mmCIF file of C-alpha atoms in Angstrom:
data_model
loop_
_atom_site.group_PDB
_atom_site.id
_atom_site.type_symbol
_atom_site.label_atom_id
_atom_site.label_comp_id
_atom_site.label_asym_id
_atom_site.label_seq_id
_atom_site.Cartn_x
_atom_site.Cartn_y
_atom_site.Cartn_z
ATOM 1 C CA MET A 984 -8.105 -140.274 123.524
ATOM 2 C CA SER A 985 -10.408 -136.817 122.998
ATOM 3 C CA ASN A 986 -11.826 -137.735 119.416
ATOM 4 C CA ASN A 987 -12.272 -141.068 119.868
ATOM 5 C CA PRO A 988 -13.892 -142.718 116.716
ATOM 6 C CA LYS A 989 -15.239 -145.478 118.002
ATOM 7 C CA ILE A 990 -13.398 -148.031 115.656
ATOM 8 C CA ILE A 991 -11.356 -151.103 115.805
ATOM 9 C CA ASP A 992 -9.018 -151.691 112.289
ATOM 10 C CA PHE A 993 -9.402 -155.008 111.155
ATOM 11 C CA TYR A 994 -6.139 -156.163 109.872
ATOM 12 C CA PHE A 995 -6.710 -159.643 107.886
ATOM 13 C CA ASP A 996 -5.144 -161.758 104.814
ATOM 14 C CA LEU A 997 -8.091 -164.362 102.702
ATOM 15 C CA SER A 998 -5.933 -167.281 103.426
ATOM 16 C CA SER A 999 -5.523 -166.943 106.814
ATOM 17 C CA PRO A 1000 -7.112 -169.711 109.545
ATOM 18 C CA TYR A 1001 -6.302 -167.371 111.885
ATOM 19 C CA GLY A 1002 -8.292 -163.996 109.768
ATOM 20 C CA TYR A 1003 -10.526 -167.185 109.099
ATOM 21 C CA ILE A 1004 -11.517 -167.635 113.092
ATOM 22 C CA GLY A 1005 -11.327 -163.423 113.719
ATOM 23 C CA ALA A 1006 -13.247 -162.818 111.119
ATOM 24 C CA GLN A 1007 -16.032 -164.987 112.662
ATOM 25 C CA GLY A 1008 -15.743 -163.339 116.763
ATOM 26 C CA ILE A 1009 -15.097 -159.645 115.655
ATOM 27 C CA ALA A 1010 -18.700 -158.309 115.036
ATOM 28 C CA ALA A 1011 -19.996 -159.374 117.850
ATOM 29 C CA VAL A 1012 -16.991 -157.835 120.098
ATOM 30 C CA ALA A 1013 -17.133 -154.608 118.224
ATOM 31 C CA GLY A 1014 -20.870 -154.141 118.566
ATOM 32 C CA ARG A 1015 -21.159 -155.184 122.439
ATOM 33 C CA HIS A 1016 -18.871 -151.744 122.540
ATOM 34 C CA ASP A 1017 -21.167 -150.015 119.827
ATOM 35 C CA TYR A 1018 -17.651 -150.062 117.163
ATOM 36 C CA ALA A 1019 -17.749 -150.358 114.134
ATOM 37 C CA VAL A 1020 -15.577 -152.444 112.481
ATOM 38 C CA CYS A 1021 -13.194 -151.137 109.593
ATOM 39 C CA TRP A 1022 -12.665 -154.302 107.751
ATOM 40 C CA LYS A 1023 -9.227 -154.426 105.740
ATOM 41 C CA PRO A 1024 -7.223 -157.356 104.122
ATOM 42 C CA ILE A 1025 -4.018 -156.944 103.154
ATOM 43 C CA LEU A 1026 -1.073 -159.255 102.211
ATOM 44 C CA LEU A 1027 0.878 -161.140 103.917
ATOM 45 C CA GLY A 1028 4.095 -162.510 101.459
ATOM 46 C CA PRO A 1029 5.380 -158.620 101.844
ATOM 47 C CA ILE A 1030 4.582 -157.997 105.771
ATOM 48 C CA LEU A 1031 6.513 -161.577 106.219
ATOM 49 C CA LYS A 1032 9.116 -159.760 104.638
ATOM 50 C CA GLN A 1033 9.632 -156.915 106.930
ATOM 51 C CA THR A 1034 9.928 -160.023 109.787
ATOM 52 C CA GLY A 1035 12.058 -162.084 108.069
ATOM 53 C CA HIS A 1036 8.950 -165.025 109.016
ATOM 54 C CA LYS A 1037 8.342 -167.654 106.850
ATOM 55 C CA PRO A 1038 4.047 -168.447 106.003
ATOM 56 C CA LEU A 1039 3.489 -169.957 109.690
ATOM 57 C CA ALA A 1040 2.216 -173.641 107.946
ATOM 58 C CA GLN A 1041 6.809 -173.319 106.573
ATOM 59 C CA VAL A 1042 7.666 -173.645 109.597
ATOM 60 C CA PRO A 1043 9.749 -176.222 111.522
ATOM 61 C CA LEU A 1044 7.217 -177.526 114.011
ATOM 62 C CA MET A 1045 5.523 -174.296 114.570
ATOM 63 C CA GLY A 1046 3.754 -175.133 110.937
ATOM 64 C CA GLU A 1047 2.115 -178.858 111.571
ATOM 65 C CA TYR A 1048 1.416 -176.804 116.485
ATOM 66 C CA SER A 1049 -0.591 -174.296 114.323
ATOM 67 C CA LEU A 1050 -2.513 -176.995 111.761
ATOM 68 C CA HIS A 1051 -2.642 -179.361 115.187
ATOM 69 C CA ASP A 1052 -4.353 -175.667 117.060
ATOM 70 C CA ILE A 1053 -5.950 -173.851 113.974
ATOM 71 C CA GLN A 1054 -8.463 -176.917 114.375
ATOM 72 C CA ARG A 1055 -9.063 -177.192 117.745
ATOM 73 C CA CYS A 1056 -9.635 -173.649 118.688
ATOM 74 C CA CYS A 1057 -12.640 -173.834 115.467
ATOM 75 C CA ARG A 1058 -13.683 -176.976 117.127
ATOM 76 C CA ARG A 1059 -13.999 -175.517 120.386
ATOM 77 C CA LEU A 1060 -15.745 -172.197 118.551
ATOM 78 C CA ASN A 1061 -18.277 -174.492 116.949
ATOM 79 C CA ILE A 1062 -16.329 -172.773 113.890
ATOM 80 C CA ASP A 1063 -16.460 -174.572 110.447
ATOM 81 C CA PHE A 1064 -13.152 -175.558 109.155
ATOM 82 C CA THR A 1065 -11.635 -177.980 106.355
ATOM 83 C CA LEU A 1066 -7.900 -177.590 105.802
ATOM 84 C CA PRO A 1067 -8.045 -176.671 102.044
ATOM 85 C CA ASP A 1068 -5.676 -177.963 99.286
ATOM 86 C CA PRO A 1069 -3.482 -175.847 98.250
ATOM 87 C CA PHE A 1070 -2.793 -174.013 101.500
ATOM 88 C CA PRO A 1071 -1.569 -171.105 101.426
ATOM 89 C CA ILE A 1072 -2.272 -169.362 98.551
ATOM 90 C CA PRO A 1073 -1.566 -165.835 97.511
ATOM 91 C CA THR A 1074 -4.854 -163.820 97.634
ATOM 92 C CA VAL A 1075 -4.343 -160.506 95.692
ATOM 93 C CA THR A 1076 -7.485 -160.545 93.577
ATOM 94 C CA ALA A 1077 -10.163 -162.207 96.142
ATOM 95 C CA ALA A 1078 -8.182 -158.746 98.258
ATOM 96 C CA ARG A 1079 -9.065 -156.564 95.176
ATOM 97 C CA ALA A 1080 -12.899 -157.103 95.289
ATOM 98 C CA CYS A 1081 -13.257 -156.499 98.884
ATOM 99 C CA TYR A 1082 -12.230 -153.303 98.087
ATOM 100 C CA TRP A 1083 -14.142 -152.672 95.212
ATOM 101 C CA GLN A 1084 -16.858 -153.673 97.011
ATOM 102 C CA GLN A 1085 -16.014 -151.236 99.499
ATOM 103 C CA ASN A 1086 -16.744 -147.826 97.313
ATOM 104 C CA PHE A 1087 -19.995 -149.281 97.163
ATOM 105 C CA ASP A 1088 -22.107 -150.961 99.931
ATOM 106 C CA ALA A 1089 -19.259 -151.704 102.776
ATOM 107 C CA GLU A 1090 -22.273 -154.234 104.392
ATOM 108 C CA ALA A 1091 -21.891 -156.002 101.789
ATOM 109 C CA ALA A 1092 -18.117 -155.806 101.334
ATOM 110 C CA LYS A 1093 -18.080 -157.611 104.345
ATOM 111 C CA GLN A 1094 -20.441 -160.289 103.585
ATOM 112 C CA LEU A 1095 -18.173 -160.968 100.867
ATOM 113 C CA ILE A 1096 -14.843 -160.788 103.114
ATOM 114 C CA LEU A 1097 -16.848 -164.242 105.629
ATOM 115 C CA ALA A 1098 -18.403 -165.842 101.565
ATOM 116 C CA LEU A 1099 -14.679 -166.204 100.162
ATOM 117 C CA TYR A 1100 -13.070 -167.249 104.077
ATOM 118 C CA ARG A 1101 -16.643 -170.078 103.430
ATOM 119 C CA ALA A 1102 -15.545 -170.922 100.719
ATOM 120 C CA TYR A 1103 -11.884 -171.151 101.198
ATOM 121 C CA PHE A 1104 -11.827 -172.574 104.467
ATOM 122 C CA THR A 1105 -14.972 -174.325 104.117
ATOM 123 C CA GLU A 1106 -15.626 -175.500 100.836
ATOM 124 C CA ASN A 1107 -12.167 -176.074 99.507
ATOM 125 C CA ARG A 1108 -12.546 -173.116 96.928
ATOM 126 C CA ASN A 1109 -9.528 -171.635 95.648
ATOM 127 C CA ILE A 1110 -9.800 -168.341 96.259
ATOM 128 C CA SER A 1111 -6.654 -167.552 94.128
ATOM 129 C CA ARG A 1112 -8.230 -168.025 91.356
ATOM 130 C CA ALA A 1113 -9.174 -165.877 89.423
ATOM 131 C CA PRO A 1114 -12.768 -167.681 88.234
ATOM 132 C CA VAL A 1115 -13.277 -168.462 91.602
ATOM 133 C CA VAL A 1116 -13.333 -165.587 93.009
ATOM 134 C CA LEU A 1117 -15.819 -164.001 90.534
ATOM 135 C CA GLU A 1118 -18.135 -166.812 90.897
ATOM 136 C CA VAL A 1119 -18.095 -165.488 95.027
ATOM 137 C CA CYS A 1120 -18.555 -162.172 93.483
ATOM 138 C CA ARG A 1121 -21.784 -163.554 91.963
ATOM 139 C CA GLU A 1122 -23.458 -166.059 94.693
ATOM 140 C CA GLN A 1123 -22.782 -162.807 96.685
ATOM 141 C CA GLY A 1124 -24.684 -159.865 94.248
ATOM 142 C CA LEU A 1125 -22.251 -158.279 92.971
ATOM 143 C CA ASP A 1126 -21.860 -156.724 89.079
ATOM 144 C CA VAL A 1127 -19.203 -158.734 88.208
ATOM 145 C CA THR A 1128 -18.664 -157.213 84.531
ATOM 146 C CA ALA A 1129 -17.753 -153.959 86.351
ATOM 147 C CA LEU A 1130 -15.687 -155.597 88.924
ATOM 148 C CA THR A 1131 -13.871 -157.506 85.618
ATOM 149 C CA GLU A 1132 -12.924 -154.302 84.748
ATOM 150 C CA ALA A 1133 -11.667 -153.034 87.043
ATOM 151 C CA LEU A 1134 -8.978 -155.427 87.721
ATOM 152 C CA THR A 1135 -8.370 -155.053 84.909
ATOM 153 C CA GLY A 1136 -7.549 -150.949 86.328
ATOM 154 C CA GLN A 1137 -4.729 -149.178 88.605
ATOM 155 C CA ALA A 1138 -6.356 -148.242 91.097
ATOM 156 C CA LEU A 1139 -7.679 -151.541 92.791
ATOM 157 C CA LYS A 1140 -3.765 -153.078 92.626
ATOM 158 C CA ASP A 1141 -3.077 -149.247 94.443
ATOM 159 C CA HIS A 1142 -5.202 -149.685 97.010
ATOM 160 C CA LEU A 1143 -4.721 -152.761 97.667
ATOM 161 C CA ARG A 1144 -0.795 -151.745 98.183
ATOM 162 C CA GLN A 1145 -1.353 -148.548 99.681
ATOM 163 C CA ALA A 1146 -3.536 -150.910 102.549
ATOM 164 C CA THR A 1147 -0.780 -153.877 103.013
ATOM 165 C CA ALA A 1148 1.313 -150.644 103.655
ATOM 166 C CA ASN A 1149 -0.856 -148.409 105.900
ATOM 167 C CA ALA A 1150 -1.346 -151.808 108.040
ATOM 168 C CA LEU A 1151 3.383 -153.141 108.111
ATOM 169 C CA SER A 1152 3.659 -147.886 108.856
ATOM 170 C CA ARG A 1153 1.119 -148.961 112.057
ATOM 171 C CA GLY A 1154 3.149 -151.931 113.247
ATOM 172 C CA VAL A 1155 0.848 -155.295 112.074
ATOM 173 C CA PHE A 1156 3.239 -158.453 111.401
ATOM 174 C CA GLY A 1157 0.456 -160.846 111.277
ATOM 175 C CA SER A 1158 -3.197 -162.013 110.667
ATOM 176 C CA PRO A 1159 -5.685 -161.380 112.376
ATOM 177 C CA PHE A 1160 -4.698 -158.193 113.379
ATOM 178 C CA PHE A 1161 -6.892 -155.936 115.711
ATOM 179 C CA ILE A 1162 -5.972 -152.069 116.078
ATOM 180 C CA VAL A 1163 -8.534 -150.207 118.679
ATOM 181 C CA ASP A 1164 -7.549 -146.452 119.963
ATOM 182 C CA ASP A 1165 -4.108 -146.980 118.514
ATOM 183 C CA GLU A 1166 -3.486 -150.110 120.863
ATOM 184 C CA PRO A 1167 -2.444 -153.067 119.098
ATOM 185 C CA PHE A 1168 -3.718 -156.455 119.780
ATOM 186 C CA TRP A 1169 -2.176 -159.572 117.193
ATOM 187 C CA GLY A 1170 -3.521 -163.338 117.325
ATOM 188 C CA ALA A 1171 -7.919 -164.580 117.063
ATOM 189 C CA ASP A 1172 -7.518 -165.883 120.531
ATOM 190 C CA ARG A 1173 -6.847 -161.907 121.622
ATOM 191 C CA LEU A 1174 -10.450 -161.220 121.354
ATOM 192 C CA PRO A 1175 -11.138 -161.342 124.499
ATOM 193 C CA ASP A 1176 -8.814 -159.188 125.653
ATOM 194 C CA LEU A 1177 -9.260 -156.332 122.750
ATOM 195 C CA ASP A 1178 -13.307 -157.403 124.546
ATOM 196 C CA ASP A 1179 -12.316 -156.525 128.106
ATOM 197 C CA TRP A 1180 -9.432 -153.837 126.937
ATOM 198 C CA LEU A 1181 -13.572 -151.570 125.820
ATOM 199 C CA THR A 1182 -15.802 -152.969 128.454
ATOM 200 C CA GLU A 1183 -12.326 -151.570 131.495
ATOM 201 C CA ASP A 1184 -11.484 -148.863 129.023
ATOM 202 C CA GLY A 1185 -7.769 -149.978 129.440
ATOM 203 C CA TRP A 1186 -5.661 -151.293 131.845
ATOM 204 C CA MET B 217 -5.182 -191.678 127.747
ATOM 205 C CA SER B 218 -6.116 -195.443 130.067
ATOM 206 C CA ASN B 219 -2.358 -194.681 132.152
ATOM 207 C CA ASN B 220 -3.127 -190.985 132.078
ATOM 208 C CA PRO B 221 0.305 -189.563 134.143
ATOM 209 C CA LYS B 222 -1.167 -186.517 135.617
ATOM 210 C CA ILE B 223 1.984 -184.348 134.698
ATOM 211 C CA ILE B 224 1.712 -181.044 132.981
ATOM 212 C CA ASP B 225 5.631 -180.481 131.681
ATOM 213 C CA PHE B 226 5.699 -176.873 131.610
ATOM 214 C CA TYR B 227 8.912 -175.981 129.417
ATOM 215 C CA PHE B 228 10.573 -172.885 129.268
ATOM 216 C CA ASP B 229 13.311 -170.297 128.870
ATOM 217 C CA LEU B 230 14.206 -168.013 132.127
ATOM 218 C CA SER B 231 15.216 -165.668 129.318
ATOM 219 C CA SER B 232 11.850 -165.926 128.642
ATOM 220 C CA PRO B 233 9.693 -163.000 129.861
ATOM 221 C CA TYR B 234 6.283 -164.780 128.179
ATOM 222 C CA GLY B 235 7.405 -168.265 130.378
ATOM 223 C CA TYR B 236 7.530 -166.055 133.224
ATOM 224 C CA ILE B 237 3.942 -165.050 133.110
ATOM 225 C CA GLY B 238 3.724 -168.655 132.560
ATOM 226 C CA ALA B 239 5.362 -169.387 135.637
ATOM 227 C CA GLN B 240 4.102 -167.468 137.381
ATOM 228 C CA GLY B 241 0.383 -169.449 136.126
ATOM 229 C CA ILE B 242 0.410 -172.563 135.702
ATOM 230 C CA ALA B 243 1.160 -174.607 139.022
ATOM 231 C CA ALA B 244 -2.470 -173.243 139.972
ATOM 232 C CA VAL B 245 -4.279 -174.164 136.961
ATOM 233 C CA ALA B 246 -2.501 -177.498 137.518
ATOM 234 C CA GLY B 247 -3.480 -177.604 141.062
ATOM 235 C CA ARG B 248 -7.098 -177.475 140.144
ATOM 236 C CA HIS B 249 -7.057 -180.527 138.283
ATOM 237 C CA ASP B 250 -4.463 -182.958 140.625
ATOM 238 C CA TYR B 251 -1.920 -182.514 137.853
ATOM 239 C CA ALA B 252 1.810 -182.313 138.759
ATOM 240 C CA VAL B 253 4.242 -179.696 137.024
ATOM 241 C CA CYS B 254 7.773 -180.510 135.864
ATOM 242 C CA TRP B 255 9.479 -178.141 135.150
ATOM 243 C CA LYS B 256 11.419 -178.659 132.149
ATOM 244 C CA PRO B 257 13.922 -175.252 131.716
ATOM 245 C CA ILE B 258 15.533 -174.854 127.910
ATOM 246 C CA LEU B 259 17.106 -173.249 125.515
ATOM 247 C CA LEU B 260 15.576 -171.107 123.115
ATOM 248 C CA GLY B 261 18.548 -170.687 121.333
ATOM 249 C CA PRO B 262 18.953 -174.266 119.384
ATOM 250 C CA ILE B 263 15.120 -173.984 119.341
ATOM 251 C CA LEU B 264 15.001 -171.439 117.447
ATOM 252 C CA LYS B 265 17.575 -172.548 114.944
ATOM 253 C CA GLN B 266 15.138 -175.165 113.891
ATOM 254 C CA THR B 267 12.196 -173.226 113.016
ATOM 255 C CA GLY B 268 14.458 -170.330 111.852
ATOM 256 C CA HIS B 269 12.848 -167.225 113.370
ATOM 257 C CA LYS B 270 15.443 -164.084 115.727
ATOM 258 C CA PRO B 271 14.921 -163.826 119.739
ATOM 259 C CA LEU B 272 10.660 -162.440 119.778
ATOM 260 C CA ALA B 273 13.050 -158.788 120.566
ATOM 261 C CA GLN B 274 14.753 -158.649 117.616
ATOM 262 C CA VAL B 275 11.736 -159.366 115.005
ATOM 263 C CA PRO B 276 11.194 -156.261 112.913
ATOM 264 C CA LEU B 277 7.386 -154.983 114.439
ATOM 265 C CA MET B 278 6.655 -158.053 115.706
ATOM 266 C CA GLY B 279 10.130 -157.825 118.705
ATOM 267 C CA GLU B 280 8.138 -153.997 119.236
ATOM 268 C CA TYR B 281 4.872 -155.346 119.730
ATOM 269 C CA SER B 282 6.315 -158.217 122.766
ATOM 270 C CA LEU B 283 7.349 -155.662 124.871
ATOM 271 C CA HIS B 284 3.956 -154.358 124.059
ATOM 272 C CA ASP B 285 2.138 -157.317 125.144
ATOM 273 C CA ILE B 286 4.352 -158.544 127.546
ATOM 274 C CA GLN B 287 3.905 -155.556 130.478
ATOM 275 C CA ARG B 288 0.097 -155.253 128.756
ATOM 276 C CA CYS B 289 0.256 -158.768 129.785
ATOM 277 C CA CYS B 290 2.156 -158.075 133.495
ATOM 278 C CA ARG B 291 -0.309 -155.241 134.192
ATOM 279 C CA ARG B 292 -3.390 -157.289 133.795
ATOM 280 C CA LEU B 293 -1.792 -160.732 135.832
ATOM 281 C CA ASN B 294 -0.880 -157.930 138.352
ATOM 282 C CA ILE B 295 2.645 -159.655 137.583
ATOM 283 C CA ASP B 296 5.292 -157.329 138.567
ATOM 284 C CA PHE B 297 7.580 -157.148 136.027
ATOM 285 C CA THR B 298 10.791 -154.575 134.267
ATOM 286 C CA LEU B 299 12.139 -154.724 131.441
ATOM 287 C CA PRO B 300 16.053 -155.968 132.117
ATOM 288 C CA ASP B 301 19.357 -155.049 130.688
ATOM 289 C CA PRO B 302 20.560 -156.953 129.309
ATOM 290 C CA PHE B 303 17.704 -158.674 127.585
ATOM 291 C CA PRO B 304 17.838 -161.491 125.942
ATOM 292 C CA ILE B 305 19.932 -163.450 127.764
ATOM 293 C CA PRO B 306 22.460 -167.128 128.017
ATOM 294 C CA THR B 307 20.820 -169.306 130.489
ATOM 295 C CA VAL B 308 22.734 -171.691 130.426
ATOM 296 C CA THR B 309 24.189 -171.712 134.736
ATOM 297 C CA ALA B 310 20.860 -170.867 135.500
ATOM 298 C CA ALA B 311 19.268 -173.862 134.193
ATOM 299 C CA ARG B 312 22.129 -176.387 135.082
ATOM 300 C CA ALA B 313 21.443 -174.814 138.119
ATOM 301 C CA CYS B 314 18.126 -175.983 138.220
ATOM 302 C CA TYR B 315 18.142 -179.179 137.300
ATOM 303 C CA TRP B 316 21.441 -179.801 139.714
ATOM 304 C CA GLN B 317 18.507 -179.356 142.586
ATOM 305 C CA GLN B 318 15.567 -181.124 141.135
ATOM 306 C CA ASN B 319 17.945 -183.827 141.691
ATOM 307 C CA PHE B 320 17.481 -183.491 145.132
ATOM 308 C CA ASP B 321 14.216 -181.762 146.260
ATOM 309 C CA ALA B 322 11.763 -181.027 143.034
ATOM 310 C CA GLU B 323 9.759 -178.222 144.862
ATOM 311 C CA ALA B 324 12.678 -176.606 146.117
ATOM 312 C CA ALA B 325 14.229 -176.372 142.051
ATOM 313 C CA LYS B 326 10.687 -174.704 141.569
ATOM 314 C CA GLN B 327 11.294 -171.618 144.134
ATOM 315 C CA LEU B 328 14.364 -171.794 141.795
ATOM 316 C CA ILE B 329 13.128 -171.758 138.982
ATOM 317 C CA LEU B 330 10.631 -168.496 140.319
ATOM 318 C CA ALA B 331 13.223 -166.939 142.426
ATOM 319 C CA LEU B 332 15.503 -166.802 139.535
ATOM 320 C CA TYR B 333 12.996 -165.616 136.969
ATOM 321 C CA ARG B 334 12.084 -162.677 139.615
ATOM 322 C CA ALA B 335 15.986 -161.442 140.178
ATOM 323 C CA TYR B 336 15.640 -160.600 136.382
ATOM 324 C CA PHE B 337 12.897 -160.101 135.518
ATOM 325 C CA THR B 338 11.606 -157.747 139.010
ATOM 326 C CA GLU B 339 15.742 -156.969 139.858
ATOM 327 C CA ASN B 340 17.506 -156.758 136.495
ATOM 328 C CA ARG B 341 19.844 -158.760 137.768
ATOM 329 C CA ASN B 342 21.960 -161.233 134.779
ATOM 330 C CA ILE B 343 20.859 -164.548 135.339
ATOM 331 C CA SER B 344 22.990 -164.756 133.002
ATOM 332 C CA ARG B 345 26.908 -164.059 134.673
ATOM 333 C CA ALA B 346 27.208 -166.896 136.553
ATOM 334 C CA PRO B 347 28.088 -165.342 140.466
ATOM 335 C CA VAL B 348 24.577 -163.946 140.001
ATOM 336 C CA VAL B 349 23.425 -166.885 139.817
ATOM 337 C CA LEU B 350 25.093 -168.583 143.061
ATOM 338 C CA GLU B 351 23.638 -165.605 144.588
ATOM 339 C CA VAL B 352 20.390 -165.918 144.377
ATOM 340 C CA CYS B 353 21.185 -169.911 144.551
ATOM 341 C CA ARG B 354 22.840 -169.195 148.063
ATOM 342 C CA GLU B 355 19.394 -166.554 148.744
ATOM 343 C CA GLN B 356 17.331 -169.897 148.484
ATOM 344 C CA GLY B 357 20.043 -171.818 150.755
ATOM 345 C CA LEU B 358 21.074 -173.985 148.009
ATOM 346 C CA ASP B 359 24.708 -175.914 149.058
ATOM 347 C CA VAL B 360 26.063 -173.329 146.712
ATOM 348 C CA THR B 361 30.084 -175.639 147.058
ATOM 349 C CA ALA B 362 29.048 -178.560 145.756
ATOM 350 C CA LEU B 363 27.320 -176.850 142.962
ATOM 351 C CA THR B 364 29.769 -174.497 142.167
ATOM 352 C CA GLU B 365 31.401 -178.052 141.225
ATOM 353 C CA ALA B 366 28.880 -180.018 139.690
ATOM 354 C CA LEU B 367 28.517 -177.273 137.867
ATOM 355 C CA THR B 368 32.186 -178.250 136.164
ATOM 356 C CA GLY B 369 31.028 -180.945 135.553
ATOM 357 C CA GLN B 370 29.532 -182.832 132.505
ATOM 358 C CA ALA B 371 26.087 -184.210 134.203
ATOM 359 C CA LEU B 372 25.074 -180.829 134.541
ATOM 360 C CA LYS B 373 25.991 -180.079 130.917
ATOM 361 C CA ASP B 374 24.232 -182.937 128.965
ATOM 362 C CA HIS B 375 21.192 -182.787 130.940
ATOM 363 C CA LEU B 376 19.908 -180.016 129.924
ATOM 364 C CA ARG B 377 21.160 -180.669 126.455
ATOM 365 C CA GLN B 378 19.030 -183.379 126.473
ATOM 366 C CA ALA B 379 16.100 -181.726 128.444
ATOM 367 C CA THR B 380 15.707 -179.388 125.005
ATOM 368 C CA ALA B 381 16.873 -182.188 122.609
ATOM 369 C CA ASN B 382 13.178 -183.894 124.341
ATOM 370 C CA ALA B 383 12.158 -180.379 123.553
ATOM 371 C CA LEU B 384 12.398 -180.892 120.811
ATOM 372 C CA SER B 385 11.630 -184.340 120.017
ATOM 373 C CA ARG B 386 8.320 -182.854 121.770
ATOM 374 C CA GLY B 387 8.243 -180.384 118.925
ATOM 375 C CA VAL B 388 8.701 -177.626 121.141
ATOM 376 C CA PHE B 389 9.381 -174.917 119.253
ATOM 377 C CA GLY B 390 9.044 -171.753 121.393
ATOM 378 C CA SER B 391 8.766 -170.653 125.412
ATOM 379 C CA PRO B 392 6.197 -170.993 127.508
ATOM 380 C CA PHE B 393 5.286 -174.362 126.039
ATOM 381 C CA PHE B 394 3.056 -176.946 127.654
ATOM 382 C CA ILE B 395 2.562 -180.743 127.155
ATOM 383 C CA VAL B 396 -0.788 -182.433 128.892
ATOM 384 C CA ASP B 397 -1.969 -185.822 128.003
ATOM 385 C CA ASP B 398 0.337 -184.999 124.865
ATOM 386 C CA GLU B 399 -1.782 -181.789 123.999
ATOM 387 C CA PRO B 400 0.373 -178.584 123.635
ATOM 388 C CA PHE B 401 -0.160 -175.511 124.191
ATOM 389 C CA TRP B 402 2.051 -172.709 123.122
ATOM 390 C CA GLY B 403 1.592 -169.679 125.172
ATOM 391 C CA ALA B 404 1.182 -167.924 128.340
ATOM 392 C CA ASP B 405 -2.081 -166.333 127.419
ATOM 393 C CA ARG B 406 -2.940 -170.374 126.339
ATOM 394 C CA LEU B 407 -3.317 -171.011 130.309
ATOM 395 C CA PRO B 408 -7.163 -170.493 131.016
ATOM 396 C CA ASP B 409 -6.859 -173.263 127.552
ATOM 397 C CA LEU B 410 -5.197 -175.546 129.641
ATOM 398 C CA ASP B 411 -7.306 -174.780 132.197
ATOM 399 C CA ASP B 412 -10.469 -175.950 130.828
ATOM 400 C CA TRP B 413 -9.783 -178.832 127.994
ATOM 401 C CA LEU B 414 -8.213 -180.646 131.594
ATOM 402 C CA THR B 415 -12.025 -179.685 132.923
ATOM 403 C CA GLU B 416 -13.347 -180.211 129.768
ATOM 404 C CA ASP B 417 -11.401 -184.007 128.996
ATOM 405 C CA GLY B 418 -10.564 -182.179 125.550
ATOM 406 C CA TRP B 419 -13.359 -180.863 123.310
#
């Protein structure tokens, strides 16, 4: 593209194990090509309604396979992983907190996303609960009093709803989903392809 | 495993583009590790009933993405591909013909499978139609008169039904699906992983 902004849009649900795996690798891929990552937490629930699919864990056969595959991928990539309970969970509050922090500091928001993923997938902390989200935010040095107030407002709700709607309008149907220069890549296992795509300027 | 038979079970539907892609690569992977491939055409229809999924092409968003991705994968791997019309199609007769040939000559059956895939995905020949299947079989040197008679019998019907039921009982929910030493790999894009798995004896 003539006016390439050199951005990778990274869509993920904070309850998605493959999103967690993708989050561990995307920054390094982007960095190799001097691209920035735009971290976009979304809610998979409304998206699955469009495709008519159930959450992965609830799909017969595929659910069992994917739990096996997630752990196999994590072993391969040396990524800590413990299947949390409950799983999956709604991540509305967690995602809103990330967008709140993005208003002030994109790097800190990225660190918060990684901390929320760690809390859920390595420490079994239930980040569907607002007190747990606030606890993680406090550990990350956020102004939890201001955040608590912002979480009651309409602006953050609209922000997340709009982010999910935008994702859908761009064809995002799963997590993680990467879009770079309008080229879509679905799945954490496609990060090496995305890397090659940027190296070779497509194929 | 102590009594490892060194076989890769390769499950696929003859109407599956990713199955077609997997079919181009599996023999080389197996050969590198001195494994044999057991080629098992199955019917995805009864399998999708179990998972509650629709055929890929009919799933909103995911269908469009996968058509884009299939062509991208084929360009990458230098595999000829033309999206056939109609697509997808039922492959009952084609699959039965492959099992018939397997009774006599496994290598010739493999060549027939590759020929049927080529006919459908590079020549737009509708292999859901029995006359087209027989034509491809004739080109491959099969005894089409004997095959035509066998296709009317119960044995081949039972064979394919049993193969699909066996696949389901082993957790197969998509195409292609590889099982090696009880380790499952779903998707043509997992062939490099399967290759590494055999090199490293798991991880």
